[in-house]
Amino acid sequence: MKHLIAAAFVAVASAGAAMADPVEGTWKTETGETGGYLHVKIAACGDSFCGTIAKVVSNDNTDITGKRMIWDMKAKGNGSYSGGRIWAPDVDKTYRSKMSLTGNTLKVSGCVGPICRGQSWSRIN
């Protein structure tokens, strides 16, 4: 009986460690000024989260699929993430970034000094 209880405890503890963070998955950005948008896949990378462009839906010939867009984003609890950086492809600039997750909406913002921009992304999966 002791072995059964110990095995159950190990199984439960392992399952908790293997569970994905709620921010992990694929997200659709807002549509830009030219009508294009991105799918960004967010996953754990070390002790933080990174986002890579998984798909580009655009009217131009620029293919940035596979490019890292978010890096060094740390979970702060209660759906908050900060301390990371984000690359904005429309202006080819990198910003300090933070994210806030509520249900299937991820609010992403980036700032340089007092100037900030942001978007609300929708979960695809």
PDB file of C-alpha atoms in Angstrom:
ATOM      1  CA  MET A   1       0.000   0.000   0.000  1.00  0.00           C
ATOM      2  CA  LYS A   2       2.864   2.380   0.836  1.00  0.00           C
ATOM      3  CA  HIS A   3       4.359   1.796  -2.633  1.00  0.00           C
ATOM      4  CA  LEU A   4       1.013   2.540  -4.289  1.00  0.00           C
ATOM      5  CA  ILE A   5       0.648   5.827  -2.391  1.00  0.00           C
ATOM      6  CA  ALA A   6       4.257   6.788  -3.178  1.00  0.00           C
ATOM      7  CA  ALA A   7       3.754   5.988  -6.882  1.00  0.00           C
ATOM      8  CA  ALA A   8       0.557   8.069  -6.972  1.00  0.00           C
ATOM      9  CA  PHE A   9       2.333  10.998  -5.323  1.00  0.00           C
ATOM     10  CA  VAL A  10       5.188  10.847  -7.865  1.00  0.00           C
ATOM     11  CA  ALA A  11       2.708  10.654 -10.760  1.00  0.00           C
ATOM     12  CA  VAL A  12       0.765  13.695  -9.538  1.00  0.00           C
ATOM     13  CA  ALA A  13       3.955  15.693  -8.905  1.00  0.00           C
ATOM     14  CA  SER A  14       5.307  14.836 -12.350  1.00  0.00           C
ATOM     15  CA  ALA A  15       2.053  15.777 -14.070  1.00  0.00           C
ATOM     16  CA  GLY A  16       2.120  19.199 -12.412  1.00  0.00           C
ATOM     17  CA  ALA A  17       5.660  19.850 -13.620  1.00  0.00           C
ATOM     18  CA  ALA A  18       4.792  18.784 -17.163  1.00  0.00           C
ATOM     19  CA  MET A  19       1.713  21.016 -17.444  1.00  0.00           C
ATOM     20  CA  ALA A  20       2.094  23.904 -19.848  1.00  0.00           C
ATOM     21  CA  ASP A  21       1.875  27.514 -18.725  1.00  0.00           C
ATOM     22  CA  PRO A  22      -1.398  29.129 -19.857  1.00  0.00           C
ATOM     23  CA  VAL A  23       0.456  31.561 -22.149  1.00  0.00           C
ATOM     24  CA  GLU A  24       1.956  28.730 -24.193  1.00  0.00           C
ATOM     25  CA  GLY A  25       0.305  28.244 -27.565  1.00  0.00           C
ATOM     26  CA  THR A  26      -0.276  30.059 -30.829  1.00  0.00           C
ATOM     27  CA  TRP A  27      -1.641  33.611 -30.882  1.00  0.00           C
ATOM     28  CA  LYS A  28      -3.026  35.787 -33.708  1.00  0.00           C
ATOM     29  CA  THR A  29      -1.868  39.404 -33.626  1.00  0.00           C
ATOM     30  CA  GLU A  30      -4.135  42.313 -34.456  1.00  0.00           C
ATOM     31  CA  THR A  31      -4.423  43.216 -38.112  1.00  0.00           C
ATOM     32  CA  GLY A  32      -1.918  45.908 -39.086  1.00  0.00           C
ATOM     33  CA  GLU A  33      -2.343  49.016 -41.213  1.00  0.00           C
ATOM     34  CA  THR A  34      -1.706  47.053 -44.427  1.00  0.00           C
ATOM     35  CA  GLY A  35      -4.174  44.275 -43.554  1.00  0.00           C
ATOM     36  CA  GLY A  36      -1.586  41.710 -42.516  1.00  0.00           C
ATOM     37  CA  TYR A  37      -1.266  39.796 -39.262  1.00  0.00           C
ATOM     38  CA  LEU A  38       0.945  37.150 -37.663  1.00  0.00           C
ATOM     39  CA  HIS A  39       0.583  33.892 -35.808  1.00  0.00           C
ATOM     40  CA  VAL A  40       3.060  33.840 -32.916  1.00  0.00           C
ATOM     41  CA  LYS A  41       3.905  30.592 -31.122  1.00  0.00           C
ATOM     42  CA  ILE A  42       4.816  31.162 -27.466  1.00  0.00           C
ATOM     43  CA  ALA A  43       6.706  28.445 -25.603  1.00  0.00           C
ATOM     44  CA  ALA A  44       9.009  28.034 -22.633  1.00  0.00           C
ATOM     45  CA  CYS A  45      12.676  28.732 -23.318  1.00  0.00           C
ATOM     46  CA  GLY A  46      14.716  28.057 -20.220  1.00  0.00           C
ATOM     47  CA  ASP A  47      13.134  29.815 -17.242  1.00  0.00           C
ATOM     48  CA  SER A  48      11.272  32.340 -19.407  1.00  0.00           C
ATOM     49  CA  PHE A  49       9.011  32.438 -22.468  1.00  0.00           C
ATOM     50  CA  CYS A  50       9.805  33.184 -26.086  1.00  0.00           C
ATOM     51  CA  GLY A  51       7.588  33.805 -29.086  1.00  0.00           C
ATOM     52  CA  THR A  52       8.434  32.854 -32.658  1.00  0.00           C
ATOM     53  CA  ILE A  53       6.549  33.917 -35.775  1.00  0.00           C
ATOM     54  CA  ALA A  54       4.796  30.763 -37.009  1.00  0.00           C
ATOM     55  CA  LYS A  55       2.840  32.257 -39.905  1.00  0.00           C
ATOM     56  CA  VAL A  56       2.705  35.535 -41.825  1.00  0.00           C
ATOM     57  CA  VAL A  57      -0.500  36.673 -43.526  1.00  0.00           C
ATOM     58  CA  SER A  58       0.520  39.735 -45.522  1.00  0.00           C
ATOM     59  CA  ASN A  59       0.179  41.590 -48.804  1.00  0.00           C
ATOM     60  CA  ASP A  60       3.922  42.103 -49.195  1.00  0.00           C
ATOM     61  CA  ASN A  61       6.660  39.613 -50.007  1.00  0.00           C
ATOM     62  CA  THR A  62       8.384  39.786 -46.617  1.00  0.00           C
ATOM     63  CA  ASP A  63       8.750  36.349 -45.045  1.00  0.00           C
ATOM     64  CA  ILE A  64       9.731  36.570 -41.401  1.00  0.00           C
ATOM     65  CA  THR A  65       8.435  33.106 -40.490  1.00  0.00           C
ATOM     66  CA  GLY A  66      10.655  31.543 -37.835  1.00  0.00           C
ATOM     67  CA  LYS A  67      11.962  34.875 -36.534  1.00  0.00           C
ATOM     68  CA  ARG A  68      11.973  35.327 -32.772  1.00  0.00           C
ATOM     69  CA  MET A  69       9.555  38.082 -31.768  1.00  0.00           C
ATOM     70  CA  ILE A  70       9.427  37.752 -27.948  1.00  0.00           C
ATOM     71  CA  TRP A  71      12.197  36.679 -25.571  1.00  0.00           C
ATOM     72  CA  ASP A  72      13.140  36.705 -21.857  1.00  0.00           C
ATOM     73  CA  MET A  73       9.495  37.060 -20.765  1.00  0.00           C
ATOM     74  CA  LYS A  74       9.085  35.950 -17.137  1.00  0.00           C
ATOM     75  CA  ALA A  75       5.869  34.760 -15.500  1.00  0.00           C
ATOM     76  CA  LYS A  76       4.954  36.987 -12.534  1.00  0.00           C
ATOM     77  CA  GLY A  77       1.738  35.182 -11.548  1.00  0.00           C
ATOM     78  CA  ASN A  78      -1.942  35.949 -12.047  1.00  0.00           C
ATOM     79  CA  GLY A  79      -1.532  36.037 -15.849  1.00  0.00           C
ATOM     80  CA  SER A  80       1.187  38.718 -15.796  1.00  0.00           C
ATOM     81  CA  TYR A  81       4.477  38.438 -17.670  1.00  0.00           C
ATOM     82  CA  SER A  82       7.259  41.015 -17.792  1.00  0.00           C
ATOM     83  CA  GLY A  83      10.973  41.620 -18.081  1.00  0.00           C
ATOM     84  CA  GLY A  84      11.068  40.573 -21.702  1.00  0.00           C
ATOM     85  CA  ARG A  85      11.681  42.150 -25.073  1.00  0.00           C
ATOM     86  CA  ILE A  86       9.517  42.283 -28.183  1.00  0.00           C
ATOM     87  CA  TRP A  87      10.458  42.972 -31.786  1.00  0.00           C
ATOM     88  CA  ALA A  88       7.920  45.017 -33.783  1.00  0.00           C
ATOM     89  CA  PRO A  89       8.291  43.950 -37.424  1.00  0.00           C
ATOM     90  CA  ASP A  90       6.361  46.918 -38.829  1.00  0.00           C
ATOM     91  CA  VAL A  91       9.013  49.370 -37.584  1.00  0.00           C
ATOM     92  CA  ASP A  92      11.908  46.914 -37.102  1.00  0.00           C
ATOM     93  CA  LYS A  93      12.444  48.042 -33.506  1.00  0.00           C
ATOM     94  CA  THR A  94      12.838  46.185 -30.210  1.00  0.00           C
ATOM     95  CA  TYR A  95      11.001  47.294 -27.058  1.00  0.00           C
ATOM     96  CA  ARG A  96      10.890  46.406 -23.362  1.00  0.00           C
ATOM     97  CA  SER A  97       7.757  44.327 -23.072  1.00  0.00           C
ATOM     98  CA  LYS A  98       5.111  42.945 -20.772  1.00  0.00           C
ATOM     99  CA  MET A  99       2.051  40.765 -21.315  1.00  0.00           C
ATOM    100  CA  SER A 100      -1.206  40.168 -19.500  1.00  0.00           C
ATOM    101  CA  LEU A 101      -3.310  37.048 -20.053  1.00  0.00           C
ATOM    102  CA  THR A 102      -7.068  36.957 -19.476  1.00  0.00           C
ATOM    103  CA  GLY A 103      -8.857  33.904 -20.869  1.00  0.00           C
ATOM    104  CA  ASN A 104      -8.059  33.683 -24.583  1.00  0.00           C
ATOM    105  CA  THR A 105      -6.834  37.269 -24.889  1.00  0.00           C
ATOM    106  CA  LEU A 106      -3.187  38.226 -24.478  1.00  0.00           C
ATOM    107  CA  LYS A 107      -2.477  41.938 -24.098  1.00  0.00           C
ATOM    108  CA  VAL A 108       1.053  42.606 -25.323  1.00  0.00           C
ATOM    109  CA  SER A 109       2.797  45.959 -24.961  1.00  0.00           C
ATOM    110  CA  GLY A 110       6.221  47.355 -25.619  1.00  0.00           C
ATOM    111  CA  CYS A 111       7.815  50.602 -24.468  1.00  0.00           C
ATOM    112  CA  VAL A 112      10.791  52.781 -25.292  1.00  0.00           C
ATOM    113  CA  GLY A 113      11.042  55.405 -22.572  1.00  0.00           C
ATOM    114  CA  PRO A 114       7.572  56.868 -21.972  1.00  0.00           C
ATOM    115  CA  ILE A 115       6.281  55.836 -25.420  1.00  0.00           C
ATOM    116  CA  CYS A 116       4.350  52.547 -25.458  1.00  0.00           C
ATOM    117  CA  ARG A 117       2.385  50.570 -28.036  1.00  0.00           C
ATOM    118  CA  GLY A 118       0.221  47.547 -27.509  1.00  0.00           C
ATOM    119  CA  GLN A 119      -2.099  44.990 -29.028  1.00  0.00           C
ATOM    120  CA  SER A 120      -4.605  42.381 -27.918  1.00  0.00           C
ATOM    121  CA  TRP A 121      -3.845  38.974 -29.396  1.00  0.00           C
ATOM    122  CA  SER A 122      -6.342  36.101 -29.712  1.00  0.00           C
ATOM    123  CA  ARG A 123      -5.549  32.483 -28.891  1.00  0.00           C
ATOM    124  CA  ILE A 124      -5.578  30.141 -31.891  1.00  0.00           C
ATOM    125  CA  ASN A 125      -4.586  27.027 -29.909  1.00  0.00           C
TER     126      ASN A 125
END
